[in-house]
Coordinates of C-alpha atoms in Angstrom, one line a residue:
M1 CA 102.0 30.2 117.4
E2 CA 105.1 30.8 117.6
L3 CA 104.9 33.0 114.5
S4 CA 101.9 35.2 115.8
F5 CA 104.7 35.7 118.5
L6 CA 107.1 36.8 116.8
D7 CA 105.6 38.9 114.7
G8 CA 104.3 40.5 117.9
V9 CA 107.9 40.6 119.2
L10 CA 109.1 42.2 115.6
F11 CA 105.9 45.6 115.5
G12 CA 107.0 45.9 119.1
R13 CA 110.1 46.8 117.9
F14 CA 108.5 48.8 114.9
E15 CA 106.8 51.1 117.6
Y16 CA 109.8 51.7 119.9
Y17 CA 111.9 52.1 117.1
L18 CA 109.2 54.4 116.1
L19 CA 109.2 56.2 119.4
G20 CA 112.9 57.1 119.8
I21 CA 113.2 58.8 116.2
L22 CA 109.7 60.2 116.9
F23 CA 111.9 62.2 120.5
F24 CA 114.8 62.3 118.9
C25 CA 113.8 64.4 116.1
F26 CA 111.7 66.2 119.1
L27 CA 114.2 67.3 120.6
I28 CA 116.3 68.4 118.1
Q29 CA 113.4 70.7 117.1
L30 CA 112.8 71.8 120.3
Y31 CA 116.9 72.8 120.4
F32 CA 116.6 75.0 116.9
S33 CA 113.7 76.6 118.8
L34 CA 114.4 77.0 122.4
F35 CA 118.4 77.7 121.3
V36 CA 118.5 79.1 118.6
H37 CA 115.9 81.7 117.7
L38 CA 114.3 83.0 121.2
R39 CA 117.4 84.7 120.7
L40 CA 115.6 86.9 117.7
A41 CA 112.8 86.8 120.4
R42 CA 114.1 88.3 122.8
L43 CA 116.4 90.5 121.1
R44 CA 116.3 94.4 121.7
I45 CA 115.5 96.2 119.8
D46 CA 117.1 100.0 120.6
T47 CA 115.7 103.2 118.8
L48 CA 117.8 104.3 115.7
S49 CA 120.5 106.3 116.4
E50 CA 119.6 109.8 113.6
N51 CA 122.7 111.2 113.8
A52 CA 124.6 110.6 110.8
R53 CA 128.7 108.6 110.7
K54 CA 129.2 108.3 107.2
P55 CA 128.1 108.5 103.8
L56 CA 127.4 105.5 102.6
S57 CA 125.7 104.7 98.1
V58 CA 122.2 102.8 98.1
V59 CA 122.6 100.8 94.5
I60 CA 119.6 99.2 93.0
C61 CA 119.6 96.3 89.5
A62 CA 116.4 97.3 87.7
R63 CA 116.0 95.1 84.4
N64 CA 112.4 96.6 83.1
E65 CA 111.4 97.7 86.3
A66 CA 109.8 101.1 85.3
E67 CA 106.4 100.6 86.8
N68 CA 108.2 99.2 90.5
L69 CA 110.7 102.8 90.5
K70 CA 108.1 105.3 89.0
Q71 CA 106.5 104.3 92.4
Y72 CA 108.7 103.6 94.8
L73 CA 112.4 104.9 93.3
P74 CA 111.2 109.1 94.7
L75 CA 110.9 106.6 98.1
V76 CA 114.7 106.0 98.4
L77 CA 115.5 109.2 96.8
E78 CA 113.2 111.0 99.6
Q79 CA 115.4 109.6 102.4
D80 CA 116.0 111.4 105.9
Y81 CA 119.6 110.9 105.6
P82 CA 122.3 113.9 104.9
D83 CA 124.9 112.1 102.7
F84 CA 124.3 110.1 100.6
E85 CA 123.3 108.5 96.1
V86 CA 121.5 105.6 94.8
V87 CA 122.4 104.4 92.4
V88 CA 120.0 102.9 90.0
V89 CA 121.3 99.8 87.4
N90 CA 119.4 100.1 84.6
D91 CA 120.4 96.4 83.0
R92 CA 119.2 95.9 79.4
S93 CA 115.6 96.9 79.8
W94 CA 113.7 98.8 77.6
D95 CA 110.4 99.0 79.0
G96 CA 110.5 103.1 79.3
T97 CA 113.3 102.5 82.3
E98 CA 115.5 104.8 80.1
D99 CA 113.7 107.2 80.1
L100 CA 111.9 107.2 83.1
L101 CA 116.0 107.5 84.8
K102 CA 116.9 110.2 82.3
D103 CA 113.6 112.8 84.4
F104 CA 114.6 111.1 87.7
S105 CA 118.3 112.8 87.9
K106 CA 116.8 116.2 86.8
Q107 CA 115.1 116.1 89.7
Y108 CA 117.9 114.4 92.0
K109 CA 121.2 115.1 91.7
H110 CA 122.6 112.0 94.6
L111 CA 120.9 109.3 91.4
K112 CA 123.7 108.0 89.4
I113 CA 122.7 106.1 86.8
V114 CA 125.0 103.2 85.7
T115 CA 123.4 101.9 82.0
V116 CA 124.6 98.1 80.6
L117 CA 124.3 97.6 77.2
D118 CA 124.0 94.3 75.4
G119 CA 127.5 92.9 73.4
E120 CA 129.4 90.3 72.2
R121 CA 131.6 90.0 75.8
F122 CA 127.8 90.4 77.6
I123 CA 127.6 88.4 81.3
A124 CA 124.6 88.3 81.3
G125 CA 122.4 88.4 85.2
K126 CA 121.9 90.1 88.1
K127 CA 125.2 89.4 89.2
F128 CA 127.3 91.9 86.1
A129 CA 124.6 94.3 87.0
A130 CA 125.3 94.2 90.9
T131 CA 129.3 94.5 90.3
M132 CA 128.5 97.8 87.8
G133 CA 127.0 99.2 90.7
I134 CA 129.1 98.2 92.6
K135 CA 132.1 100.4 91.1
A136 CA 130.4 102.8 90.2
A137 CA 129.1 103.8 93.6
K138 CA 131.9 106.9 95.5
N139 CA 130.4 105.8 99.2
E140 CA 132.7 103.2 101.2
W141 CA 129.6 102.0 102.7
L142 CA 127.0 99.9 100.5
V143 CA 123.5 99.4 101.2
F144 CA 121.1 97.3 98.7
T145 CA 117.2 97.4 98.1
D146 CA 115.3 96.3 94.2
A147 CA 113.6 98.3 92.5
D148 CA 110.1 96.6 93.7
C149 CA 111.1 96.9 97.4
F150 CA 110.2 100.5 99.0
P151 CA 111.7 101.7 102.7
A152 CA 109.2 101.5 105.6
S153 CA 109.2 105.2 106.4
S154 CA 112.1 107.9 105.4
K155 CA 114.8 106.9 108.9
W156 CA 115.3 103.2 107.0
L157 CA 119.6 104.2 106.0
Y158 CA 119.6 105.1 109.3
G159 CA 119.2 102.0 110.2
M160 CA 121.2 100.2 107.6
Q161 CA 123.9 103.1 107.9
Q162 CA 127.7 101.6 109.0
P163 CA 127.7 100.7 112.5
E164 CA 129.5 102.0 114.7
Q165 CA 131.6 99.8 114.7
E166 CA 134.7 99.6 113.0
D167 CA 135.5 95.5 112.0
T168 CA 131.4 95.4 111.5
E169 CA 132.2 94.7 107.4
I170 CA 128.2 93.5 106.9
L171 CA 125.1 94.4 107.8
L172 CA 121.6 92.1 107.3
G173 CA 118.0 93.6 107.4
Y174 CA 115.2 92.0 107.1
S175 CA 112.5 92.3 104.3
P176 CA 109.0 91.7 105.5
Y177 CA 106.5 90.6 101.8
L178 CA 103.3 93.4 101.7
K179 CA 100.4 91.1 102.6
K180 CA 97.1 90.6 99.8
R181 CA 94.6 88.1 99.5
G182 CA 95.3 84.5 99.1
L183 CA 96.0 81.0 100.3
L184 CA 99.9 81.4 98.1
N185 CA 100.7 85.0 99.7
A186 CA 99.9 83.5 103.4
L187 CA 103.1 80.9 102.4
I188 CA 104.8 83.5 100.7
R189 CA 105.4 85.2 103.8
F190 CA 105.2 83.2 106.1
E191 CA 108.0 80.7 104.4
T192 CA 110.6 84.2 104.3
F193 CA 108.9 85.0 108.2
F194 CA 111.1 81.6 108.6
T195 CA 114.3 82.1 106.1
A196 CA 114.5 85.5 108.5
V197 CA 114.0 83.9 111.3
N198 CA 116.8 81.2 110.7
Y199 CA 119.3 83.6 108.7
L200 CA 118.8 85.9 111.9
S201 CA 118.6 83.8 114.5
F202 CA 122.0 82.1 113.6
A203 CA 123.5 85.2 112.9
I204 CA 122.4 86.5 117.0
K205 CA 124.0 83.4 117.6
G206 CA 127.8 84.3 115.5
M207 CA 127.2 82.1 112.9
P208 CA 125.4 84.1 109.9
Y209 CA 124.7 82.0 106.8
M210 CA 123.4 84.1 104.8
G211 CA 121.4 87.8 103.9
V212 CA 118.2 89.4 101.1
G213 CA 119.3 91.9 98.5
R214 CA 116.3 93.5 99.4
N215 CA 117.8 95.1 102.6
M216 CA 121.4 94.5 103.9
A217 CA 124.2 95.9 103.3
Y218 CA 128.9 95.2 102.9
K219 CA 131.9 97.7 102.0
K220 CA 132.7 97.9 99.5
S221 CA 136.6 96.8 99.8
L222 CA 134.4 93.8 101.4
F223 CA 133.8 92.8 98.1
F224 CA 136.9 94.2 96.2
K225 CA 139.0 92.4 98.7
N226 CA 137.5 89.1 97.6
K227 CA 137.1 89.5 93.9
G228 CA 133.3 90.2 94.3
F229 CA 131.1 87.2 93.2
A230 CA 133.7 85.8 91.1
A231 CA 133.5 82.5 92.4
H232 CA 129.8 81.3 91.6
M233 CA 129.3 84.3 89.3
H234 CA 127.6 80.7 87.5
I235 CA 124.6 80.8 89.8
P236 CA 122.2 82.9 88.5
S237 CA 121.5 84.5 91.5
G238 CA 123.6 84.3 95.2
D239 CA 124.4 87.8 94.5
D240 CA 123.4 88.4 98.2
D241 CA 123.2 85.2 100.0
L242 CA 126.2 83.2 98.0
F243 CA 127.7 86.8 99.3
V244 CA 127.3 86.9 102.6
N245 CA 127.5 83.1 103.2
A246 CA 131.4 83.7 102.0
H247 CA 132.5 85.9 103.8
A248 CA 130.5 87.0 107.2
H249 CA 130.6 85.9 110.7
N250 CA 130.9 86.9 114.3
G251 CA 133.3 89.4 113.8
N252 CA 132.4 91.0 110.5
T253 CA 128.6 90.9 110.9
G254 CA 125.3 92.5 112.3
I255 CA 121.9 92.6 112.1
C256 CA 119.1 95.8 112.0
I257 CA 115.2 94.5 112.4
H258 CA 113.9 97.7 113.5
P259 CA 110.3 98.1 111.7
D260 CA 112.0 102.1 110.5
A261 CA 114.6 99.5 108.6
Q262 CA 112.6 97.2 107.1
V263 CA 111.7 97.6 103.7
W264 CA 108.4 95.9 102.3
S265 CA 108.3 94.5 98.7
E266 CA 105.1 93.2 96.5
P267 CA 105.8 89.1 96.5
N268 CA 104.4 87.0 94.0
T269 CA 100.8 86.1 92.6
S270 CA 100.9 82.9 90.9
F271 CA 102.8 79.9 92.0
G272 CA 104.7 79.2 88.8
A273 CA 106.7 82.7 89.6
Y274 CA 107.2 81.5 93.6
L275 CA 108.8 78.1 92.4
R276 CA 110.7 79.7 89.6
Q277 CA 112.0 82.3 92.9
K278 CA 112.6 79.2 94.7
K279 CA 114.2 77.2 92.4
R280 CA 117.2 79.7 92.0
H281 CA 117.3 79.9 96.1
F282 CA 117.4 76.9 96.6
G283 CA 120.3 76.4 93.6
A284 CA 122.2 78.5 95.1
G285 CA 122.6 77.1 98.8
K286 CA 124.3 74.1 97.1
L287 CA 127.2 76.2 96.4
Y288 CA 126.7 77.5 100.9
K289 CA 129.2 75.8 103.2
P290 CA 129.9 72.5 104.1
K291 CA 128.2 73.3 107.7
H292 CA 125.7 75.5 106.8
K293 CA 124.6 73.2 104.1
F294 CA 124.2 70.2 107.1
I295 CA 122.3 72.7 109.6
L296 CA 119.5 74.0 106.8
S297 CA 119.8 69.5 105.0
A298 CA 119.6 68.5 109.0
Q299 CA 116.1 71.0 109.7
I300 CA 114.1 70.0 106.9
I301 CA 115.5 66.0 106.9
I302 CA 114.0 66.3 110.8
Q303 CA 110.4 68.2 109.7
F304 CA 110.3 65.0 107.6
L305 CA 111.6 62.5 110.3
F306 CA 108.7 64.2 112.6
Y307 CA 106.3 64.2 110.2
V308 CA 106.2 60.8 108.6
T309 CA 107.2 58.6 111.9
L310 CA 103.9 60.7 113.8
V311 CA 101.2 60.4 111.3
V312 CA 102.3 56.1 111.7
L313 CA 102.2 56.0 114.9
M314 CA 99.3 57.5 115.3
C315 CA 97.5 54.6 113.3
F316 CA 98.3 51.7 115.7
K317 CA 95.9 52.0 119.3
S318 CA 99.2 51.9 121.5
T319 CA 100.9 54.3 120.6
L320 CA 97.8 57.0 119.4
Y321 CA 98.3 58.8 122.0
L322 CA 101.8 58.8 123.0
A323 CA 101.8 60.6 119.2
L324 CA 98.7 63.4 119.8
G325 CA 100.7 64.5 122.8
V326 CA 103.9 64.6 121.4
L327 CA 102.1 67.0 118.7
A328 CA 100.7 69.0 121.3
L329 CA 103.5 69.3 123.1
S330 CA 105.0 70.6 120.3
I331 CA 103.1 72.5 118.6
V332 CA 102.3 73.9 122.5
I333 CA 106.3 75.0 123.1
R334 CA 106.5 76.8 119.0
C335 CA 102.9 78.4 119.7
F336 CA 104.7 80.5 121.9
I337 CA 107.8 81.0 120.1
Y338 CA 106.9 82.1 116.9
P339 CA 103.9 84.3 117.5
R340 CA 106.4 86.6 119.1
I341 CA 108.9 86.6 116.0
L342 CA 105.7 86.7 114.0
K343 CA 104.4 90.4 115.5
R344 CA 107.8 91.3 115.5
L345 CA 108.3 90.4 111.8
N346 CA 105.3 92.0 110.7
Y347 CA 103.4 88.9 110.7
G348 CA 101.5 89.1 113.4
D349 CA 97.9 88.0 111.7
L350 CA 99.6 84.7 110.0
K351 CA 99.8 83.6 113.9
W352 CA 96.4 82.2 114.2
W353 CA 97.2 79.9 111.5
F354 CA 100.1 79.1 112.8
P355 CA 100.2 75.4 112.6
V356 CA 98.7 75.3 109.5
L357 CA 100.9 76.9 107.6
D358 CA 103.3 74.8 109.7
M359 CA 102.5 72.3 107.7
L360 CA 101.9 73.5 104.2
L361 CA 105.4 75.3 104.8
F362 CA 106.7 71.8 104.8
I363 CA 105.6 70.1 102.1
F364 CA 106.5 72.8 99.5
L365 CA 110.5 72.5 101.2
V366 CA 109.4 69.2 99.7
F367 CA 108.3 69.5 96.8
N368 CA 110.7 71.9 95.7
G369 CA 113.3 70.2 96.3
I370 CA 112.2 66.9 94.7
L371 CA 110.7 69.4 92.2
S372 CA 114.7 71.4 91.6
I373 CA 116.4 68.0 91.6
F374 CA 114.7 67.8 87.2
V375 CA 114.3 71.6 86.7
K376 CA 118.2 72.8 85.8
K377 CA 117.9 76.1 84.6
V378 CA 116.5 79.3 85.4
K379 CA 117.6 83.2 85.4
W380 CA 117.6 86.2 86.1
K381 CA 114.7 87.9 85.1

């Protein structure tokens, strides 16, 4: 009898502690939703100014991208901007990229070709190619994109040009993925959406921590003043997010999410390729500043604890309805915020699947984190 009573007391305390963890996680989740991400939903998007202020250089690194360049490079070269050049770095390609670029250069005089060849002193990786492209660029303001991307409109460069504020040295753009059939495509787009929501919202909040190389810009002088990618040249990825993480701050960073200034990208079509891509990104994240790693890790841990405690509490009759109530409130609040941002970031079709994709994304992030512990070697194409 006494043992049974003691078991009941201990069991009650266990439920009490779990409820405390659940409510704590819910409050932290609420903080990120209402005080960080909501900033992006409320951000005023001004019309693009078609007054070009300064010349700029577009830098594209390409490795065996002949088909993509043939399809998308003209859309970059034919931008409606008065003074710009396009620097394409042919990084050891063998698929006909060289001949294709030579043909383009006959038609487009503002195309500059930089060729990287294999050699004894060659440093493999995209960062070396990007450094060569930056060195070859003649203008101070550099706009970056990839060979498998295309601008949303002919006004893209007006949105990504150097802002009027001279102290702005970095401009973070946005690059959604094209819609395809299947669950994998929905997951890729949803993961990209939340990554964008996070880095754009924190930039608005005054804590920029990353950008994506498919659509971003910064000053050439900032690159060389900080010795380029020297601090993380040994990491295969990070030519975009690690550079921003190291050198962006509240006083020198802006964002642009205007629909005409976005850059669309081709998504991975196989789960294996997507995992390899995320593995590269995960490896770069280990070198983020401590405060940024803490915040990003806390988000994942809080989500993990929220769902785990929720499932456990739903197993007991005494806490089932309370747990369901917290879950319902969480979904209602987030469904009020994120579908608005989904529409703003060109993923409006995903709003009906938001709760399901949110849980699937959490499972994928945990799986990818575990996988990254065992799979160490990654490379750029």
